[in-house]
mmCIF file of C-alpha atoms in Angstrom:
data_model
loop_
_atom_site.group_PDB
_atom_site.id
_atom_site.type_symbol
_atom_site.label_atom_id
_atom_site.label_comp_id
_atom_site.label_asym_id
_atom_site.label_seq_id
_atom_site.Cartn_x
_atom_site.Cartn_y
_atom_site.Cartn_z
ATOM 1 C CA UNK A 1 -4.238 -24.355 35.146
ATOM 2 C CA UNK A 2 -3.917 -24.186 31.411
ATOM 3 C CA UNK A 3 -6.937 -24.910 29.243
ATOM 4 C CA UNK A 4 -4.604 -26.331 26.570
ATOM 5 C CA UNK A 5 -2.515 -29.353 27.543
ATOM 6 C CA UNK A 6 0.377 -30.700 25.508
ATOM 7 C CA UNK A 7 2.207 -33.994 25.961
ATOM 8 C CA UNK A 8 4.970 -34.858 26.188
ATOM 9 C CA UNK A 9 6.767 -31.798 27.557
ATOM 10 C CA UNK A 10 10.087 -33.028 26.209
ATOM 11 C CA UNK A 11 10.876 -35.458 23.418
ATOM 12 C CA UNK A 12 14.212 -36.681 22.147
ATOM 13 C CA UNK A 13 14.151 -38.814 19.043
ATOM 14 C CA UNK A 14 16.401 -40.114 16.350
ATOM 15 C CA UNK A 15 15.989 -39.168 12.733
ATOM 16 C CA UNK A 16 14.451 -42.532 11.858
ATOM 17 C CA UNK A 17 11.944 -42.668 14.717
ATOM 18 C CA UNK A 18 8.218 -42.130 14.549
ATOM 19 C CA UNK A 19 6.543 -40.253 17.365
ATOM 20 C CA UNK A 20 3.453 -38.159 17.967
ATOM 21 C CA UNK A 21 2.763 -34.944 19.830
ATOM 22 C CA UNK A 22 -0.591 -34.583 21.516
ATOM 23 C CA UNK A 23 -2.663 -31.521 22.303
ATOM 24 C CA UNK A 24 -5.937 -31.369 24.180
ATOM 25 C CA UNK A 25 -8.037 -28.304 24.845
ATOM 26 C CA UNK A 26 -10.670 -28.076 27.557
ATOM 27 C CA UNK A 27 -12.128 -24.739 26.489
ATOM 28 C CA UNK A 28 -14.830 -25.834 24.070
ATOM 29 C CA UNK A 29 -13.026 -24.132 21.199
ATOM 30 C CA UNK A 30 -13.591 -24.942 17.553
ATOM 31 C CA UNK A 31 -10.189 -24.046 16.114
ATOM 32 C CA UNK A 32 -6.789 -25.532 16.920
ATOM 33 C CA UNK A 33 -3.324 -24.636 15.700
ATOM 34 C CA UNK A 34 0.206 -26.021 15.559
ATOM 35 C CA UNK A 35 3.112 -23.581 15.701
ATOM 36 C CA UNK A 36 6.867 -24.128 15.529
ATOM 37 C CA UNK A 37 9.029 -21.914 17.730
ATOM 38 C CA UNK A 38 12.724 -21.867 16.908
ATOM 39 C CA UNK A 39 15.324 -19.791 18.703
ATOM 40 C CA UNK A 40 15.566 -16.197 17.463
ATOM 41 C CA UNK A 41 12.828 -16.694 14.871
ATOM 42 C CA UNK A 42 9.184 -15.658 14.880
ATOM 43 C CA UNK A 43 6.588 -18.281 15.618
ATOM 44 C CA UNK A 44 5.742 -20.169 12.464
ATOM 45 C CA UNK A 45 2.172 -21.293 11.904
ATOM 46 C CA UNK A 46 2.167 -24.876 10.658
ATOM 47 C CA UNK A 47 -1.424 -26.093 10.584
ATOM 48 C CA UNK A 48 -4.899 -24.886 11.443
ATOM 49 C CA UNK A 49 -7.961 -27.009 12.029
ATOM 50 C CA UNK A 50 -11.468 -25.628 12.239
ATOM 51 C CA UNK A 51 -14.258 -27.964 13.291
ATOM 52 C CA UNK A 52 -11.914 -30.897 12.669
ATOM 53 C CA UNK A 53 -11.145 -29.859 9.088
ATOM 54 C CA UNK A 54 -7.707 -28.647 8.055
ATOM 55 C CA UNK A 55 -7.984 -25.080 6.789
ATOM 56 C CA UNK A 56 -4.339 -24.072 6.669
ATOM 57 C CA UNK A 57 -1.166 -25.882 5.718
ATOM 58 C CA UNK A 58 1.749 -23.503 5.573
ATOM 59 C CA UNK A 59 4.061 -25.380 3.218
ATOM 60 C CA UNK A 60 5.064 -27.783 5.960
ATOM 61 C CA UNK A 61 7.199 -30.799 4.940
ATOM 62 C CA UNK A 62 5.311 -34.068 4.709
ATOM 63 C CA UNK A 63 7.380 -35.532 7.554
ATOM 64 C CA UNK A 64 4.944 -33.600 9.765
ATOM 65 C CA UNK A 65 1.440 -35.040 9.609
ATOM 66 C CA UNK A 66 -1.384 -33.496 11.646
ATOM 67 C CA UNK A 67 -4.531 -35.241 12.788
ATOM 68 C CA UNK A 68 -7.638 -33.801 14.413
ATOM 69 C CA UNK A 69 -10.000 -36.615 15.437
ATOM 70 C CA UNK A 70 -12.354 -34.231 17.244
ATOM 71 C CA UNK A 71 -12.510 -30.581 18.194
ATOM 72 C CA UNK A 72 -10.768 -31.182 21.528
ATOM 73 C CA UNK A 73 -7.750 -33.138 20.327
ATOM 74 C CA UNK A 74 -4.960 -32.403 17.913
ATOM 75 C CA UNK A 75 -1.973 -34.566 17.070
ATOM 76 C CA UNK A 76 1.233 -33.970 15.190
ATOM 77 C CA UNK A 77 2.732 -37.184 13.848
ATOM 78 C CA UNK A 78 6.463 -37.064 13.226
ATOM 79 C CA UNK A 79 8.600 -39.321 11.067
ATOM 80 C CA UNK A 80 12.053 -39.148 9.527
ATOM 81 C CA UNK A 81 12.749 -35.740 11.030
ATOM 82 C CA UNK A 82 15.833 -33.650 10.397
ATOM 83 C CA UNK A 83 18.076 -31.883 12.956
ATOM 84 C CA UNK A 84 16.642 -28.510 11.907
ATOM 85 C CA UNK A 85 13.248 -29.708 13.130
ATOM 86 C CA UNK A 86 14.458 -29.402 16.723
ATOM 87 C CA UNK A 87 12.285 -26.689 18.254
ATOM 88 C CA UNK A 88 9.468 -25.962 20.660
ATOM 89 C CA UNK A 89 6.133 -27.016 19.178
ATOM 90 C CA UNK A 90 3.194 -25.047 20.473
ATOM 91 C CA UNK A 91 -0.445 -25.916 20.250
ATOM 92 C CA UNK A 92 -3.113 -23.239 20.496
ATOM 93 C CA UNK A 93 -6.875 -22.991 20.295
ATOM 94 C CA UNK A 94 -9.434 -20.266 19.767
ATOM 95 C CA UNK A 95 -13.197 -20.167 19.929
ATOM 96 C CA UNK A 96 -13.489 -20.009 16.157
ATOM 97 C CA UNK A 97 -11.126 -19.723 13.238
ATOM 98 C CA UNK A 98 -10.925 -16.631 11.104
ATOM 99 C CA UNK A 99 -12.077 -14.134 13.739
ATOM 100 C CA UNK A 100 -9.113 -11.916 14.620
ATOM 101 C CA UNK A 101 -10.735 -10.445 17.729
ATOM 102 C CA UNK A 102 -10.671 -13.838 19.441
ATOM 103 C CA UNK A 103 -7.411 -14.525 21.279
ATOM 104 C CA UNK A 104 -5.547 -17.762 20.905
ATOM 105 C CA UNK A 105 -4.868 -19.832 24.014
ATOM 106 C CA UNK A 106 -1.547 -21.652 24.025
ATOM 107 C CA UNK A 107 -0.261 -24.809 25.646
ATOM 108 C CA UNK A 108 3.112 -25.165 27.335
ATOM 109 C CA UNK A 109 4.667 -26.710 24.262
ATOM 110 C CA UNK A 110 6.698 -29.811 23.521
ATOM 111 C CA UNK A 111 10.466 -29.326 23.374
ATOM 112 C CA UNK A 112 11.604 -31.589 20.535
ATOM 113 C CA UNK A 113 15.238 -32.546 20.044
ATOM 114 C CA UNK A 114 16.354 -34.537 17.015
ATOM 115 C CA UNK A 115 19.580 -36.485 17.424
ATOM 116 C CA UNK B 1 2.922 -9.607 3.207
ATOM 117 C CA UNK B 2 2.667 -8.371 6.744
ATOM 118 C CA UNK B 3 5.789 -8.314 8.878
ATOM 119 C CA UNK B 4 6.343 -7.601 12.560
ATOM 120 C CA UNK B 5 9.683 -6.326 13.841
ATOM 121 C CA UNK B 6 10.866 -6.275 17.418
ATOM 122 C CA UNK B 7 14.204 -4.512 17.388
ATOM 123 C CA UNK B 8 15.154 -5.288 20.998
ATOM 124 C CA UNK B 9 16.173 -8.929 21.454
ATOM 125 C CA UNK B 10 16.686 -8.314 25.191
ATOM 126 C CA UNK B 11 15.694 -5.690 27.720
ATOM 127 C CA UNK B 12 16.121 -5.350 31.465
ATOM 128 C CA UNK B 13 14.380 -3.279 34.075
ATOM 129 C CA UNK B 14 14.661 -2.740 37.806
ATOM 130 C CA UNK B 15 11.785 -3.923 39.916
ATOM 131 C CA UNK B 16 9.129 -1.204 40.371
ATOM 132 C CA UNK B 17 10.384 0.788 37.416
ATOM 133 C CA UNK B 18 8.876 1.266 33.962
ATOM 134 C CA UNK B 19 10.035 -0.334 30.725
ATOM 135 C CA UNK B 20 8.903 0.054 27.131
ATOM 136 C CA UNK B 21 9.171 -2.689 24.530
ATOM 137 C CA UNK B 22 9.175 -1.670 20.885
ATOM 138 C CA UNK B 23 7.292 -3.160 17.972
ATOM 139 C CA UNK B 24 6.859 -1.971 14.402
ATOM 140 C CA UNK B 25 4.888 -3.621 11.656
ATOM 141 C CA UNK B 26 4.332 -3.334 7.971
ATOM 142 C CA UNK B 27 0.936 -3.660 6.344
ATOM 143 C CA UNK B 28 -1.076 -2.169 3.533
ATOM 144 C CA UNK B 29 -4.313 -2.770 5.418
ATOM 145 C CA UNK B 30 -6.144 0.066 7.149
ATOM 146 C CA UNK B 31 -7.878 -2.063 9.724
ATOM 147 C CA UNK B 32 -6.262 -4.778 11.767
ATOM 148 C CA UNK B 33 -5.525 -6.039 15.258
ATOM 149 C CA UNK B 34 -2.300 -5.869 17.214
ATOM 150 C CA UNK B 35 -1.413 -8.022 20.199
ATOM 151 C CA UNK B 36 1.216 -8.441 22.851
ATOM 152 C CA UNK B 37 1.726 -11.970 24.109
ATOM 153 C CA UNK B 38 3.858 -12.966 27.106
ATOM 154 C CA UNK B 39 5.724 -16.256 27.363
ATOM 155 C CA UNK B 40 7.185 -16.833 30.870
ATOM 156 C CA UNK B 41 9.873 -19.422 31.500
ATOM 157 C CA UNK B 42 7.122 -22.013 32.104
ATOM 158 C CA UNK B 43 6.415 -21.480 28.368
ATOM 159 C CA UNK B 44 2.656 -21.006 28.303
ATOM 160 C CA UNK B 45 2.030 -18.029 26.053
ATOM 161 C CA UNK B 46 -0.718 -15.733 27.284
ATOM 162 C CA UNK B 47 -2.356 -12.657 25.801
ATOM 163 C CA UNK B 48 -1.355 -9.459 27.580
ATOM 164 C CA UNK B 49 -3.152 -6.771 25.629
ATOM 165 C CA UNK B 50 -4.967 -6.220 22.326
ATOM 166 C CA UNK B 51 -5.481 -3.113 20.184
ATOM 167 C CA UNK B 52 -7.888 -2.595 17.310
ATOM 168 C CA UNK B 53 -6.401 -0.313 14.697
ATOM 169 C CA UNK B 54 -9.581 1.688 14.139
ATOM 170 C CA UNK B 55 -9.669 2.650 17.815
ATOM 171 C CA UNK B 56 -7.521 5.668 18.494
ATOM 172 C CA UNK B 57 -7.492 5.209 22.243
ATOM 173 C CA UNK B 58 -4.531 3.234 23.501
ATOM 174 C CA UNK B 59 -5.438 -0.054 25.173
ATOM 175 C CA UNK B 60 -4.679 -0.484 28.875
ATOM 176 C CA UNK B 61 -4.725 -3.541 31.111
ATOM 177 C CA UNK B 62 -3.710 -2.709 34.678
ATOM 178 C CA UNK B 63 0.054 -2.071 34.618
ATOM 179 C CA UNK B 64 0.288 -2.764 30.879
ATOM 180 C CA UNK B 65 -0.462 -0.111 28.306
ATOM 181 C CA UNK B 66 0.351 0.436 24.665
ATOM 182 C CA UNK B 67 1.430 3.415 22.632
ATOM 183 C CA UNK B 68 -0.202 2.863 19.256
ATOM 184 C CA UNK B 69 1.051 5.163 16.529
ATOM 185 C CA UNK B 70 -0.852 4.119 13.409
ATOM 186 C CA UNK B 71 0.866 6.476 10.976
ATOM 187 C CA UNK B 72 4.260 5.326 12.153
ATOM 188 C CA UNK B 73 3.097 1.671 12.315
ATOM 189 C CA UNK B 74 4.420 1.452 15.819
ATOM 190 C CA UNK B 75 2.930 -0.499 18.726
ATOM 191 C CA UNK B 76 5.022 -0.324 21.882
ATOM 192 C CA UNK B 77 4.211 -1.964 25.215
ATOM 193 C CA UNK B 78 4.761 -0.091 28.461
ATOM 194 C CA UNK B 79 5.008 -2.027 31.698
ATOM 195 C CA UNK B 80 4.687 0.150 34.787
ATOM 196 C CA UNK B 81 5.776 -0.796 38.295
ATOM 197 C CA UNK B 82 7.615 -3.844 36.949
ATOM 198 C CA UNK B 83 7.388 -7.013 39.008
ATOM 199 C CA UNK B 84 9.585 -10.097 39.096
ATOM 200 C CA UNK B 85 6.734 -12.051 37.557
ATOM 201 C CA UNK B 86 6.876 -9.858 34.470
ATOM 202 C CA UNK B 87 10.124 -11.519 33.416
ATOM 203 C CA UNK B 88 9.332 -13.325 30.184
ATOM 204 C CA UNK B 89 9.650 -13.313 26.428
ATOM 205 C CA UNK B 90 7.242 -10.794 24.937
ATOM 206 C CA UNK B 91 5.895 -11.229 21.420
ATOM 207 C CA UNK B 92 4.207 -8.598 19.338
ATOM 208 C CA UNK B 93 1.681 -9.979 16.835
ATOM 209 C CA UNK B 94 -0.531 -8.717 14.020
ATOM 210 C CA UNK B 95 -3.666 -9.993 12.373
ATOM 211 C CA UNK B 96 -5.745 -8.413 9.672
ATOM 212 C CA UNK B 97 -9.241 -7.386 10.602
ATOM 213 C CA UNK B 98 -11.157 -9.142 7.880
ATOM 214 C CA UNK B 99 -10.442 -12.635 9.090
ATOM 215 C CA UNK B 100 -11.857 -15.508 7.087
ATOM 216 C CA UNK B 101 -9.581 -17.563 4.924
ATOM 217 C CA UNK B 102 -6.842 -14.944 5.129
ATOM 218 C CA UNK B 103 -6.765 -14.885 8.893
ATOM 219 C CA UNK B 104 -3.319 -15.440 10.332
ATOM 220 C CA UNK B 105 -1.372 -14.242 13.361
ATOM 221 C CA UNK B 106 2.039 -12.879 12.371
ATOM 222 C CA UNK B 107 4.531 -12.743 15.218
ATOM 223 C CA UNK B 108 7.734 -10.822 15.818
ATOM 224 C CA UNK B 109 10.892 -12.562 17.029
ATOM 225 C CA UNK B 110 10.291 -11.550 20.621
ATOM 226 C CA UNK B 111 11.973 -9.475 23.321
ATOM 227 C CA UNK B 112 13.359 -11.189 26.385
ATOM 228 C CA UNK B 113 12.617 -9.060 29.447
ATOM 229 C CA UNK B 114 14.652 -9.481 32.625
ATOM 230 C CA UNK B 115 13.448 -7.892 35.864
ATOM 231 C CA UNK B 116 16.187 -7.185 38.380
ATOM 232 C CA UNK B 117 15.331 -7.150 42.087
#
């Protein structure tokens, strides 16, 4: 059983819709991450939260809006997306942020398709 | 900027045989971490093995071992006695050792491994 749970597993939305991706970690970790995984491209780090504060924003368009209400939950709010935003969105967590010797634990991802 | 290159988009291996996945990286740092992550068809990415650059001994985890060549900036993954459950996408990743505000995992594009029965 994964310690990082993402919902929904699949999401199809139109370009004008508003939806949210949810991530929950049950590992007692302090850092959480959003990644975008597109076909034949390396994973792209989007956002990092440490102790509920955003510490990294990798030049992500404003149509992606993260929220971290507590250290166990992370959301990615989506609005007015483009077809190129179709991808697998992965959530990850680690015990702390900024310590490279700590592995990241990943969820199963949300497969997002923009019509 | 650090980059990670996996030159083999796809590999295949017969069950019970050995396969080696290649990874090269580019960095100006002298100390860093290297990782291999596995992403099976169920999509949950899990850590397979980790190597600290200042350690000369190659890391080993059961049937998984690495060949770390620091001068060549090469970090290959060897899977011995391949099993059907090893079929997955394998990602090589790098992070600098110092961490802090510059901490970031940089991933390669991945190698899709097929295991043939």
